[in-house]
Coordinates of C-alpha atoms in Angstrom, one line a residue:
X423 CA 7.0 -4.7 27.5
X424 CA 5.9 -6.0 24.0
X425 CA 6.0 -9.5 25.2
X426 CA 3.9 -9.2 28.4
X427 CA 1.2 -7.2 26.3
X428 CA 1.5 -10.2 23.7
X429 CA 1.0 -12.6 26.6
X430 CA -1.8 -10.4 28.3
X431 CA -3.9 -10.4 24.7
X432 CA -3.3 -14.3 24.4
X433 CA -4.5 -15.0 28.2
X434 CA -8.1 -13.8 27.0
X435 CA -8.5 -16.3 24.2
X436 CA -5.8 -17.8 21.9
X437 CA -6.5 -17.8 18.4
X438 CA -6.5 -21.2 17.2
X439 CA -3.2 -21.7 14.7
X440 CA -3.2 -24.1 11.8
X441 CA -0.4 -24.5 9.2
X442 CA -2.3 -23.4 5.8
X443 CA 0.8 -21.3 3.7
X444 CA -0.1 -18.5 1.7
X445 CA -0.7 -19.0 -2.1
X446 CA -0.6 -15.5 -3.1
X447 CA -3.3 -12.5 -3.3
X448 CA -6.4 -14.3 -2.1
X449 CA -8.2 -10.4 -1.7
X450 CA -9.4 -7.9 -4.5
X451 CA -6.7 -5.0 -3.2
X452 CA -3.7 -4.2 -5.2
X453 CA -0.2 -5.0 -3.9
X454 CA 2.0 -2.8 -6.0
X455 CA 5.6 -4.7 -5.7
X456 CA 8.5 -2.3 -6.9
X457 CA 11.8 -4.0 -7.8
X458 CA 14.9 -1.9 -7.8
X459 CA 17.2 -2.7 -10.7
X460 CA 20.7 -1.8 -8.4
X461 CA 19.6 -4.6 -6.5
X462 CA 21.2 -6.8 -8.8
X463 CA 24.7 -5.2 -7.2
X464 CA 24.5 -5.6 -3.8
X465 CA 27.0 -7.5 -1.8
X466 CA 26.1 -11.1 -2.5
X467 CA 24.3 -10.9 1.4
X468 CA 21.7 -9.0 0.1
X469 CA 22.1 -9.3 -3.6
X470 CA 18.9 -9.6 -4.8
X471 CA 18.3 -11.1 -8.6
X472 CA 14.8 -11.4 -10.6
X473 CA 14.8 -15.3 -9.8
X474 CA 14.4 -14.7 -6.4
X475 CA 11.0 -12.3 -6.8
X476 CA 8.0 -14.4 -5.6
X477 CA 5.2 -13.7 -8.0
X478 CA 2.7 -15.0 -5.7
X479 CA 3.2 -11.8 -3.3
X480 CA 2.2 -9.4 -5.9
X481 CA -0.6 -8.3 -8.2
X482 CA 1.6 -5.8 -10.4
X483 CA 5.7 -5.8 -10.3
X484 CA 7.2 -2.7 -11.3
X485 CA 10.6 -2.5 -12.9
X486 CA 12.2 0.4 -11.3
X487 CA 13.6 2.3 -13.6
X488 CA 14.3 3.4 -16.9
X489 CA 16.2 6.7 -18.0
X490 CA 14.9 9.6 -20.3
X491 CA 17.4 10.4 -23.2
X492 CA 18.3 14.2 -22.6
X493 CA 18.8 15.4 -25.7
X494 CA 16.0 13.4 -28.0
X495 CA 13.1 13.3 -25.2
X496 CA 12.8 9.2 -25.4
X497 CA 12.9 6.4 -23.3
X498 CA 16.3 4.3 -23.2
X499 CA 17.1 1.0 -23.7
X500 CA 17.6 -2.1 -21.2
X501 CA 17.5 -5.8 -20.2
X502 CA 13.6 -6.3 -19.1
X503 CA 13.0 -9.5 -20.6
X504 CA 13.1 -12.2 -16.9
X505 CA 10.8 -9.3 -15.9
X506 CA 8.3 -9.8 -18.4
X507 CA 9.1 -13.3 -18.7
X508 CA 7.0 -13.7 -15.3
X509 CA 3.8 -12.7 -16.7
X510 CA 3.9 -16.5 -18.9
X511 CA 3.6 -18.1 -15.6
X512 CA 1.7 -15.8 -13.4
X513 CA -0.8 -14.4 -15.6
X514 CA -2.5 -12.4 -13.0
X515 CA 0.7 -10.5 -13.0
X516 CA 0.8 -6.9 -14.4
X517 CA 4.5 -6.2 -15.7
X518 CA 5.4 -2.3 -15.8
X519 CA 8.6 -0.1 -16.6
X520 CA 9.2 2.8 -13.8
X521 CA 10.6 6.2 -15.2
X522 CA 12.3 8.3 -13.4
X523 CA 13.4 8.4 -9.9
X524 CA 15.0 10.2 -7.7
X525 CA 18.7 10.1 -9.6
X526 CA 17.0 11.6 -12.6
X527 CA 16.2 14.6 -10.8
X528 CA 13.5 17.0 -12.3
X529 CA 14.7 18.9 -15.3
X530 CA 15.0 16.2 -17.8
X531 CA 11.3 15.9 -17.1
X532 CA 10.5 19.6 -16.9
X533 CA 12.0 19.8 -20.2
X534 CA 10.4 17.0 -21.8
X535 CA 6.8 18.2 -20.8
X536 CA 7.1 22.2 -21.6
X537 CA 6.1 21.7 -25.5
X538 CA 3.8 19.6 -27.0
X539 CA 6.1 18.6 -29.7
X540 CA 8.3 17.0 -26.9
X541 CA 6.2 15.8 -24.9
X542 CA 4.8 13.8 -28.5
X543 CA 8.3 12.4 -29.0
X544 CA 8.4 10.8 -25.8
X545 CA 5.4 9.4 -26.0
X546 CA 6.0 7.3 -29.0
X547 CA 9.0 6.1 -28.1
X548 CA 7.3 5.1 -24.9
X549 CA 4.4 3.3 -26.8
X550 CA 7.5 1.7 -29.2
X551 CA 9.1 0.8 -25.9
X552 CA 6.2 -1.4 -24.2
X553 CA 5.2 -2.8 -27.6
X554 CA 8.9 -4.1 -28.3
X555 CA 9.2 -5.2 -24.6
X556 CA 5.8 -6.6 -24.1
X557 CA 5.2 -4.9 -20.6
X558 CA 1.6 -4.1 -19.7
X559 CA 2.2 0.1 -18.9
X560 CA 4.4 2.6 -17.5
X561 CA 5.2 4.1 -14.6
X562 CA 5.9 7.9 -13.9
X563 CA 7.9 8.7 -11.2
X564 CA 8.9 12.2 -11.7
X565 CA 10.4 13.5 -8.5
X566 CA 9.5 16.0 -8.8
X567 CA 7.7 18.4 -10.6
X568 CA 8.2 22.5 -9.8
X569 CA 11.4 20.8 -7.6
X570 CA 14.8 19.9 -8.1
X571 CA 15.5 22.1 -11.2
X572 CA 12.0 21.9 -12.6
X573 CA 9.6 25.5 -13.4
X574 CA 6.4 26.7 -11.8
X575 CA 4.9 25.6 -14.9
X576 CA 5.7 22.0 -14.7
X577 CA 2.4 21.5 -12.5
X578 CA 0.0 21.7 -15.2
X579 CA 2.6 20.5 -17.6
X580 CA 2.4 17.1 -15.9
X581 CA -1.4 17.0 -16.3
X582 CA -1.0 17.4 -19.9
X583 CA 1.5 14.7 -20.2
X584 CA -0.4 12.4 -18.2
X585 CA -3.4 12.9 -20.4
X586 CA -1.7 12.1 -23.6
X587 CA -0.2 9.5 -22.2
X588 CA -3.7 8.2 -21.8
X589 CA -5.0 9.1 -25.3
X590 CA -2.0 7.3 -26.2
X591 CA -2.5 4.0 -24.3
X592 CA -6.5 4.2 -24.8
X593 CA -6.6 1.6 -27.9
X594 CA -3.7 -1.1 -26.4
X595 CA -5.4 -0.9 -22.7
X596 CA -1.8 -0.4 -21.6
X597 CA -1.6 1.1 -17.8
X598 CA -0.9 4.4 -16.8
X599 CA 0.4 4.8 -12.9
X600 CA 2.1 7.8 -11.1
X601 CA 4.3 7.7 -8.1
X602 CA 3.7 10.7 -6.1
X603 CA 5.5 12.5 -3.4
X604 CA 3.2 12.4 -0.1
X605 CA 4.8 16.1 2.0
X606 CA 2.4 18.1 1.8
X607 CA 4.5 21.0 -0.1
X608 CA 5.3 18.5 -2.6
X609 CA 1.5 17.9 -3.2
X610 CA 0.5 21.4 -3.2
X611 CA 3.3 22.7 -5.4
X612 CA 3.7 19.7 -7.7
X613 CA 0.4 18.0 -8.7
X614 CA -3.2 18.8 -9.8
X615 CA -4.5 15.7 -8.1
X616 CA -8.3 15.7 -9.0
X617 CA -7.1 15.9 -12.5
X618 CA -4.2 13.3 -12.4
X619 CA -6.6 11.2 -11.1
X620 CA -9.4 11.3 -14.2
X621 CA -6.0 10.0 -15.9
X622 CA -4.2 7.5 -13.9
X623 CA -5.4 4.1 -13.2
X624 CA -3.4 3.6 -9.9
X625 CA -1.9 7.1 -7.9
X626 CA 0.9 5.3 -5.7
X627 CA 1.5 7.1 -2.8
X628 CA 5.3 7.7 -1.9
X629 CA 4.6 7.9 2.0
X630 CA 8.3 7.6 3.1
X631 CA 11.3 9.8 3.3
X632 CA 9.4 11.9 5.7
X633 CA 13.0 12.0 7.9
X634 CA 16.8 11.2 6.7
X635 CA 20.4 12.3 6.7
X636 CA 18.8 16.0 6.1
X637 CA 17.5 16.3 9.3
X638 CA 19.2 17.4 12.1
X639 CA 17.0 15.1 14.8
X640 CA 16.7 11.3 14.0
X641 CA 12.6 11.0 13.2
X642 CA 10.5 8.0 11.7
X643 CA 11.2 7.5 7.7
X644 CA 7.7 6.0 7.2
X645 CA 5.5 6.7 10.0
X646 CA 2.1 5.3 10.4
X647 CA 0.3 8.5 11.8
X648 CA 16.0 8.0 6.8
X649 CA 18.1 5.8 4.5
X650 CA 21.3 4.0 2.6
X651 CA 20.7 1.7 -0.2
X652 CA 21.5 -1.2 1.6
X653 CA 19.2 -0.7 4.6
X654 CA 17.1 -3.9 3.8
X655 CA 15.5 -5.8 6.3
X656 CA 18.1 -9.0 6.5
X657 CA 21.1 -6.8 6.9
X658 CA 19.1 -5.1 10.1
X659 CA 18.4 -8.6 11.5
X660 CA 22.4 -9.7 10.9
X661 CA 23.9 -6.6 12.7
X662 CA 21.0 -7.6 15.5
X663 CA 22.0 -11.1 16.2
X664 CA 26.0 -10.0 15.8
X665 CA 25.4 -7.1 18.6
X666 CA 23.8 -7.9 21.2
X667 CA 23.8 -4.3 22.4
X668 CA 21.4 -3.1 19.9
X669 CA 17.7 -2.9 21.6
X670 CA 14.8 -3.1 20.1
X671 CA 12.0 -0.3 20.9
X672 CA 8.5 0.6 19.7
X673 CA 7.2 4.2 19.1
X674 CA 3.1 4.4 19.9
X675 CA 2.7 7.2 18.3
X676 CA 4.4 6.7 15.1
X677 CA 3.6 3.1 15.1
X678 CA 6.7 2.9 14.2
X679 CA 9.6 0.1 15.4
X680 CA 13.6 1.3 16.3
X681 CA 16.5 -0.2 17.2
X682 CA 19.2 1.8 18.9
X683 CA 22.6 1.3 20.2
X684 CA 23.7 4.5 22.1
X685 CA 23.7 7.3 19.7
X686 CA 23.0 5.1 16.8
X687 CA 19.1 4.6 15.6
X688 CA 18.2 2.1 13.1
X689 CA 14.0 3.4 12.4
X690 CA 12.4 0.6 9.8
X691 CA 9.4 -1.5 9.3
X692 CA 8.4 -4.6 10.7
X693 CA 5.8 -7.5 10.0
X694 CA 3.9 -5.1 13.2
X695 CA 3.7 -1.8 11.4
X696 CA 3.0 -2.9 7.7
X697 CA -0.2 -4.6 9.1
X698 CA -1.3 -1.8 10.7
X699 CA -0.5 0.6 7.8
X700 CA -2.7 -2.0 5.8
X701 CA -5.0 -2.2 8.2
X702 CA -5.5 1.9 7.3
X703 CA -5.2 1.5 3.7
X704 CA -8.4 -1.2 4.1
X705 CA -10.0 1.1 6.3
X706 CA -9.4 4.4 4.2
X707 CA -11.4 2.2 2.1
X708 CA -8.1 2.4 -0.7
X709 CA -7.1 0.2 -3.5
X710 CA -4.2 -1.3 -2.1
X711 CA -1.1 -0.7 -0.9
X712 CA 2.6 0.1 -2.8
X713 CA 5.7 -1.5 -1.4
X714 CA 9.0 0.1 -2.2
X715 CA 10.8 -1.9 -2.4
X716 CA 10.0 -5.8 -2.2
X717 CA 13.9 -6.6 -2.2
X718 CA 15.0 -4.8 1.1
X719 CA 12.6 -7.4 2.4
X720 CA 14.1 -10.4 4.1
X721 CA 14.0 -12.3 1.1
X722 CA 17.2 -14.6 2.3
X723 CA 15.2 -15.6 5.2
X724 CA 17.4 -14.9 8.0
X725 CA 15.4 -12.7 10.3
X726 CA 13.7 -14.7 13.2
X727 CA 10.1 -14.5 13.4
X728 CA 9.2 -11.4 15.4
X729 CA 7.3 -11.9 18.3
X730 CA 5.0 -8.8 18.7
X731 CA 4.0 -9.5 15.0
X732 CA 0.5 -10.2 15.6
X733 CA -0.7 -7.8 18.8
X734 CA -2.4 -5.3 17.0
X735 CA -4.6 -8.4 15.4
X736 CA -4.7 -10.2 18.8
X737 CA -6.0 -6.8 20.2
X738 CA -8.8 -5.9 17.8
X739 CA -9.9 -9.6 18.1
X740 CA -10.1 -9.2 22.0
X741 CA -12.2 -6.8 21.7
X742 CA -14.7 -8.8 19.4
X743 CA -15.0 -11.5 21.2
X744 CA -16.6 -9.6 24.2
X745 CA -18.7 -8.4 21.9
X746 CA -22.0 -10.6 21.7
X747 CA -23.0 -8.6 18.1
X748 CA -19.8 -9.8 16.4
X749 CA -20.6 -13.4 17.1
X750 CA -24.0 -13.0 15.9
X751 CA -22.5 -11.2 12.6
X752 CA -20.3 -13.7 11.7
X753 CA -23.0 -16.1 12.1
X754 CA -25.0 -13.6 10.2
X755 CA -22.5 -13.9 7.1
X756 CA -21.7 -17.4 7.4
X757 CA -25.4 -18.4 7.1
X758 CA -25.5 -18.7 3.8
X759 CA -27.5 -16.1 2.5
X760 CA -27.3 -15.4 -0.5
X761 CA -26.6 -11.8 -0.3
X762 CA -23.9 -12.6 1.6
X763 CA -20.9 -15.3 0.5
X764 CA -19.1 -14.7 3.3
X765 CA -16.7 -17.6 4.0
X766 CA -13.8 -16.5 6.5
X767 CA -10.8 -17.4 6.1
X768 CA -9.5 -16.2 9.3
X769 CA -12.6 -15.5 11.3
X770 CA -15.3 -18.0 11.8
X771 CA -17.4 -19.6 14.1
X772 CA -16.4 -22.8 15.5
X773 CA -18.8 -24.7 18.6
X774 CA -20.7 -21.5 18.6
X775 CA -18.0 -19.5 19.4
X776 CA -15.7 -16.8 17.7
X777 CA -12.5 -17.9 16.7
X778 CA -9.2 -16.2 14.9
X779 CA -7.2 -18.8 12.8
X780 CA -4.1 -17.8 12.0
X781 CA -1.4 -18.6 9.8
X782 CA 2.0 -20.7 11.6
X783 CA 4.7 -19.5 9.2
X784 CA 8.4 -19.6 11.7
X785 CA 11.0 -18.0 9.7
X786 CA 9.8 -17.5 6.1
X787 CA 11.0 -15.6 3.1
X788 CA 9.4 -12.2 2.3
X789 CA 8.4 -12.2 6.0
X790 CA 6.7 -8.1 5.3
X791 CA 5.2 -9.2 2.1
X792 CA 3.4 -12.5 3.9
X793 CA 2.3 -10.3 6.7
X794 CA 0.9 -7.1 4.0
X795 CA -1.2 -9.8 2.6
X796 CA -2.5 -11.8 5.5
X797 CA -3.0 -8.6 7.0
X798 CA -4.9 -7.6 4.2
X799 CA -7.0 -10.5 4.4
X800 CA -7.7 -10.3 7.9
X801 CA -8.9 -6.4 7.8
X802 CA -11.4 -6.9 4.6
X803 CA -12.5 -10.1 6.7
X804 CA -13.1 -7.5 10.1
X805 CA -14.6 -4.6 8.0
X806 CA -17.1 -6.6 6.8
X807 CA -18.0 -8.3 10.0
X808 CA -18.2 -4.7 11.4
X809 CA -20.3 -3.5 8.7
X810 CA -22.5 -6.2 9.5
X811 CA -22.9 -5.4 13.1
X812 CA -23.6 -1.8 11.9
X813 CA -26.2 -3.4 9.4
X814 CA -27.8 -5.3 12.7
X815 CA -27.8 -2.7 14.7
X816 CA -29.4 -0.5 12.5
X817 CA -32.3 -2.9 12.1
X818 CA -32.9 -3.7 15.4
X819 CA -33.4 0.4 16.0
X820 CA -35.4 0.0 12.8
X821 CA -37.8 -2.6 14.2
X822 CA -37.7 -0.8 17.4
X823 CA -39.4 2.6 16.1
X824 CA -42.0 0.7 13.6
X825 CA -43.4 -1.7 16.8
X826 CA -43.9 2.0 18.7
X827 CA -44.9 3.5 15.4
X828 CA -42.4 6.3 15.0
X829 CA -42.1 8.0 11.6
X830 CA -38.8 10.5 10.7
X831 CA -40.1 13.1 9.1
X832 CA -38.7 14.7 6.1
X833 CA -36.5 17.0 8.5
X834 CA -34.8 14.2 9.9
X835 CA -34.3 12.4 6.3
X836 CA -33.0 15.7 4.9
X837 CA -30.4 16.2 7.8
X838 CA -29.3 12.5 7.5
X839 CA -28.4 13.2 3.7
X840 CA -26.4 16.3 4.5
X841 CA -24.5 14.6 7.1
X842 CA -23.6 11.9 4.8
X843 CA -22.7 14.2 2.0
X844 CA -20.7 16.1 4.6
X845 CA -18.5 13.3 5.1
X846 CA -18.0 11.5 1.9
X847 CA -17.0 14.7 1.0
X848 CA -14.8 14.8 3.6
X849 CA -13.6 11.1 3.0
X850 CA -12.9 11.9 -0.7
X851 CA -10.7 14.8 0.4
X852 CA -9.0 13.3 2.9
X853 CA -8.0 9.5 1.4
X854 CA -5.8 10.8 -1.7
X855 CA -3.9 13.1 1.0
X856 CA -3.0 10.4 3.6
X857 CA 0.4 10.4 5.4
X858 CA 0.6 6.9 5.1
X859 CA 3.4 4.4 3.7
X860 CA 2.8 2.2 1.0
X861 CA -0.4 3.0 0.0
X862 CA -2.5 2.7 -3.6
X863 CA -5.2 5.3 -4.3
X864 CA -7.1 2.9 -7.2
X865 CA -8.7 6.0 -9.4
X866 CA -11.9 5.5 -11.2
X867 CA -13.9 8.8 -12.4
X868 CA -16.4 8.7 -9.6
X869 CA -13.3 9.3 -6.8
X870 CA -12.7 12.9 -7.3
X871 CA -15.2 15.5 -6.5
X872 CA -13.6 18.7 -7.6
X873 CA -14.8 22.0 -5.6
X874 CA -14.2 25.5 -6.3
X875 CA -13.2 27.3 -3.0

């Protein structure tokens, strides 16, 4: 069924393919790459060692993780320097050390944060840490506060902590970035999130885990709208292509691919339903989006290029071409007005008509991190067509009611500014609560609106 809707969308008008490659981040959105350091002991199938990390992929690697000390409240010793060493080469990289994780549990942390005098001690041996190592922040992943051991009190705890973390990294410019859990009875029991926020110069949403062994029904572990450590994406493609009587399925309303082989259900993500997720997180109108973890991608290559990879994009540009205002749009933004720079990388108009260009890759490296940044790419490229079509739209109306003479009185303005108050408010509450994998929520001080009830 996937194929023949492919096929259908293609029938309408093929996008026109040429065989540019991906140089890296070519957008202003975050990719937030986590490497895990067990990786490194993998069978030698899916071993996965810091030579193979592809710096062009990411804006920000994060070195997941380092332990707290127990009993002295610091920060422990590793091997971080081919880590940091990337930053010589790539220096749009950002270089950070994780804490914490879900081994650590919660009451090393809860511990740590109850006094000030503790908290203190950790801090300067966090601030001795990054200076000695050279990375460029830290990393809290505290899973989680309240939970797992921790105290009621750990909730404002964590505020404070995060706060003097920032006083503490004000002067070097180091950065400051949580990884939070997304359940919603995490987030209401464990974090003060308009107040994190004033703090933390990235919020990295953990949308995953939302199903696993714990369950008692087999549900999707990342869903759009479970798992062993060595559930990465080339060891899924091996067991495919060595038994044939897996079969491949897709779940609408999760967005969400499957495989499944009589009682057994293999639920991951595919080049498909990372676009889409990004395709949200450009929407939602985020700062990126978080990938945990870039080296359960198939980063040997031996996954076969999927052929339902692009549908959703074939789809939405269906749709535009039909539609004579997104021609004149791109035109519109191509024109070169000044007020405009728009040069598509993707989208453009060629003999006066519409065309998609995409990118012919066959079987790639990092097949999910290619497809989370052309997809990127390709949604910035559509929002702002879209926003112009709104923009045109709006001015034809415009010039409409001023040749007939119409004036809105101060009714109409005042209702329009309500409504639009109404929703950003609504937006603002809504985009640092989304049940969404991988996402970024970039924090600046004008996000968070905080309302008493």
């Amino acid at each position: 069924m996937v194929n023949t809707i492919l096929l259908l969308s293609v029938a309408l008008m093929a996008p026109i393919l040429d065989a540019r490659t991906l140089t890296g981040p070519t957008h202003n959105k975050v990719v937030v790459c986590y490497v895990a350091t067990w990786a490194n002991y993998r069978n030698a199938t899916v071993k996965y060692e810091m030579k193979d990390f592809n710096p062009d992929l990411c804006t920000h690697l994060v070195y997941a993780f380092a332990a707290l000390d127990p009993t002295n409240h610091t920060i422990k010793p590793h091997g971080y320097k081919t880590a940091v060493d990337m930053k010589r080469d790539y220096p749009h990289l950002k270089v950070t050390i994780a804490i914490g994780g879900w081994n650590e549990g919660s009451e090393k942390y809860s511990n740590m944060s109850s006094s000030p005098e503790s908290r203190k001690r950790f801090i300067d041996s966090v601030v001795a840490f990054i200076d000695h190592y050279k990375f460029d922040g830290l990393d809290l992943d505290w899973e989680f506060p309240s939970k797992r051991g921790g105290r009621p009190e750990d909730k404002a705890n964590f505020v404070a902590l995060v706060k003097e973390l920032k006083d503490a990294f004000e002067s070097k410019q180091y950065l400051l970035t949580a990884a939070l859990g997304a359940g919603k009875d995490t987030m209401d029991t464990a974090y003060d999130v308009a107040k994190l926020s004033r703090y933390l110069d990235l919020i990295h949403m953990m949308c995953y885990d939302y199903h696993g062994t714990w369950d008692g029904v087999v549900g999707a572990n990342a869903p759009l709208r479970g798992t062993s450590e060595d559930d990465v994406l080339s060891l899924i493609c091996m067991d495919l292509m060595n038994n044939t009587a897996w079969k491949k399925f897709w779940d609408e309303k999760s967005a969400t691919p499957y495989l499944r082989d009589g009682d057994r259900v293999v639920v991951y993500d595919n080049q498909r339903s990372i676009a889409l997720k990004v395709k949200m997180a450009v929407d939602y109108g985020l700062g990126g989006v978080m990938v945990w973890s870039i080296d359960t991608d198939d980063t040997k290559g031996v996954c076969a290029e999927e052929l339902d990879a692009l549908t959703d994009i074939y789809a939405r540009f269906n749709k535009m071409l039909v539609d004579p205002l997104v021609t004149k749009a791109v035109k519109s933004l191509g024109s070169g007005n000044k007020n405009h720079n728009y040069k598509g990388q993707y989208y453009l108009i060629h003999n006066d008509k519409l065309e998609l260009r995409l990118l012919t890759r066959g079987n790639t490296n990092y097949p999910l991190m290619e497809a989370i940044n052309q997809a990127m790419v390709i949604s910035l490229e559509e929002k702002r067509i879209m926003a112009e079509v709104e923009r045109i739209t709006n001015t034809n109306v415009i010039d409409k009611k001023d040749k007939r003479g119409d004036k809105p009185g101060a009714a109409s303005i005042l209702s329009s500014s309500a409504v639009t108050l109404l929703f950003c408010l609504f937006f603002i509450g809504k985009s640092i609560r989304l049940s969404f994998a991988f996402v970024v929520y970039d924090v600046t001080k004008e996000d968070i609106i905080e309302t008493s009830p």
